Amino acid sequence: RYNQATLGPWRMRNDLTARVGEIRAPTLFLHGRDDRLVPLRGSVVAAATMPRARVVTVADCGHWVQVEHPGVFLAEVERFL
């Protein structure tokens, strides 16, 4: 229901960009370079405003890093944790 309520035909309806910098917890963005659903730029901008965030991009990967490249996913999550 959240996705149905927040996804519009061209973008997210709830833009929280102005508040992302308030997140102080360590954060990992795992993003497929070929993701056609969520633009990489959003992850890069969000991570740049967060004090303890980093972005890992995965080559030859779309939206589902955990499905398309499970080995990369597990390695990056283990490193993060």
C-alpha positions as a Markdown table, in Angstrom:
| # | Residue | x | y | z |
|---|---|---|---|---|
| 1 | Arg | 0.0 | 0.0 | 0.0 |
| 2 | Tyr | 2.9 | 2.3 | 0.7 |
| 3 | Asn | 4.2 | 1.9 | -2.9 |
| 4 | Gln | 0.8 | 2.4 | -4.3 |
| 5 | Ala | 0.3 | 5.6 | -2.3 |
| 6 | Thr | 3.7 | 7.1 | -3.0 |
| 7 | Leu | 4.6 | 6.1 | -6.6 |
| 8 | Gly | 3.3 | 8.4 | -9.2 |
| 9 | Pro | 3.5 | 7.7 | -13.0 |
| 10 | Trp | 6.8 | 9.7 | -13.4 |
| 11 | Arg | 8.3 | 10.0 | -9.9 |
| 12 | Met | 7.8 | 9.5 | -6.2 |
| 13 | Arg | 5.0 | 11.6 | -4.8 |
| 14 | Asn | 6.7 | 12.1 | -1.4 |
| 15 | Asp | 10.0 | 13.9 | -1.9 |
| 16 | Leu | 11.9 | 13.7 | 1.4 |
| 17 | Thr | 15.2 | 15.0 | -0.1 |
| 18 | Ala | 15.2 | 18.0 | 2.3 |
| 19 | Arg | 15.1 | 15.7 | 5.3 |
| 20 | Val | 17.6 | 13.0 | 4.3 |
| 21 | Gly | 20.5 | 14.9 | 5.8 |
| 22 | Glu | 19.0 | 14.4 | 9.2 |
| 23 | Ile | 19.7 | 10.7 | 9.1 |
| 24 | Arg | 22.8 | 10.1 | 11.2 |
| 25 | Ala | 22.8 | 6.3 | 11.2 |
| 26 | Pro | 25.4 | 4.5 | 9.0 |
| 27 | Thr | 23.7 | 3.9 | 5.7 |
| 28 | Leu | 24.6 | 1.8 | 2.6 |
| 29 | Phe | 23.0 | 2.4 | -0.7 |
| 30 | Leu | 23.5 | -0.6 | -3.0 |
| 31 | His | 22.4 | 0.5 | -6.5 |
| 32 | Gly | 22.4 | -1.3 | -9.8 |
| 33 | Arg | 23.9 | 0.9 | -12.6 |
| 34 | Asp | 21.2 | -0.2 | -15.0 |
| 35 | Asp | 18.3 | 0.4 | -12.6 |
| 36 | Arg | 15.4 | 1.8 | -14.7 |
| 37 | Leu | 13.0 | 2.1 | -11.7 |
| 38 | Val | 15.1 | 4.3 | -9.3 |
| 39 | Pro | 17.6 | 6.7 | -10.8 |
| 40 | Leu | 21.2 | 6.3 | -9.4 |
| 41 | Arg | 21.4 | 10.1 | -9.0 |
| 42 | Gly | 18.9 | 9.9 | -6.1 |
| 43 | Ser | 21.1 | 7.6 | -4.1 |
| 44 | Val | 24.2 | 9.7 | -4.9 |
| 45 | Val | 22.5 | 12.9 | -3.8 |
| 46 | Ala | 21.0 | 11.3 | -0.7 |
| 47 | Ala | 24.4 | 9.8 | 0.4 |
| 48 | Ala | 26.2 | 13.1 | -0.2 |
| 49 | Thr | 23.9 | 14.8 | 2.3 |
| 50 | Met | 24.1 | 12.1 | 5.0 |
| 51 | Pro | 27.1 | 12.2 | 7.3 |
| 52 | Arg | 27.7 | 8.5 | 7.4 |
| 53 | Ala | 26.5 | 7.1 | 4.1 |
| 54 | Arg | 28.1 | 5.6 | 1.1 |
| 55 | Val | 26.9 | 4.4 | -2.3 |
| 56 | Val | 28.0 | 1.2 | -4.0 |
| 57 | Thr | 27.1 | 0.8 | -7.6 |
| 58 | Val | 26.9 | -2.7 | -9.2 |
| 59 | Ala | 27.7 | -3.1 | -12.9 |
| 60 | Asp | 25.4 | -5.1 | -15.2 |
| 61 | Cys | 22.6 | -4.8 | -12.6 |
| 62 | Gly | 19.1 | -3.4 | -12.6 |
| 63 | His | 16.8 | -2.7 | -9.6 |
| 64 | Trp | 17.2 | -6.0 | -7.6 |
| 65 | Val | 20.9 | -6.2 | -6.6 |
| 66 | Gln | 20.1 | -9.0 | -4.1 |
| 67 | Val | 18.6 | -11.1 | -6.8 |
| 68 | Glu | 20.8 | -10.3 | -9.8 |
| 69 | His | 24.1 | -10.3 | -8.0 |
| 70 | Pro | 23.6 | -12.1 | -4.6 |
| 71 | Gly | 27.4 | -12.6 | -4.0 |
| 72 | Val | 28.0 | -8.8 | -4.4 |
| 73 | Phe | 25.0 | -8.1 | -2.3 |
| 74 | Leu | 26.2 | -10.3 | 0.6 |
| 75 | Ala | 29.8 | -9.1 | 0.4 |
| 76 | Glu | 28.8 | -5.5 | 0.6 |
| 77 | Val | 26.2 | -6.0 | 3.4 |
| 78 | Glu | 28.7 | -8.0 | 5.4 |
| 79 | Arg | 31.4 | -5.3 | 4.9 |
| 80 | Phe | 28.8 | -2.7 | 6.0 |
| 81 | Leu | 27.7 | -4.6 | 9.1 |
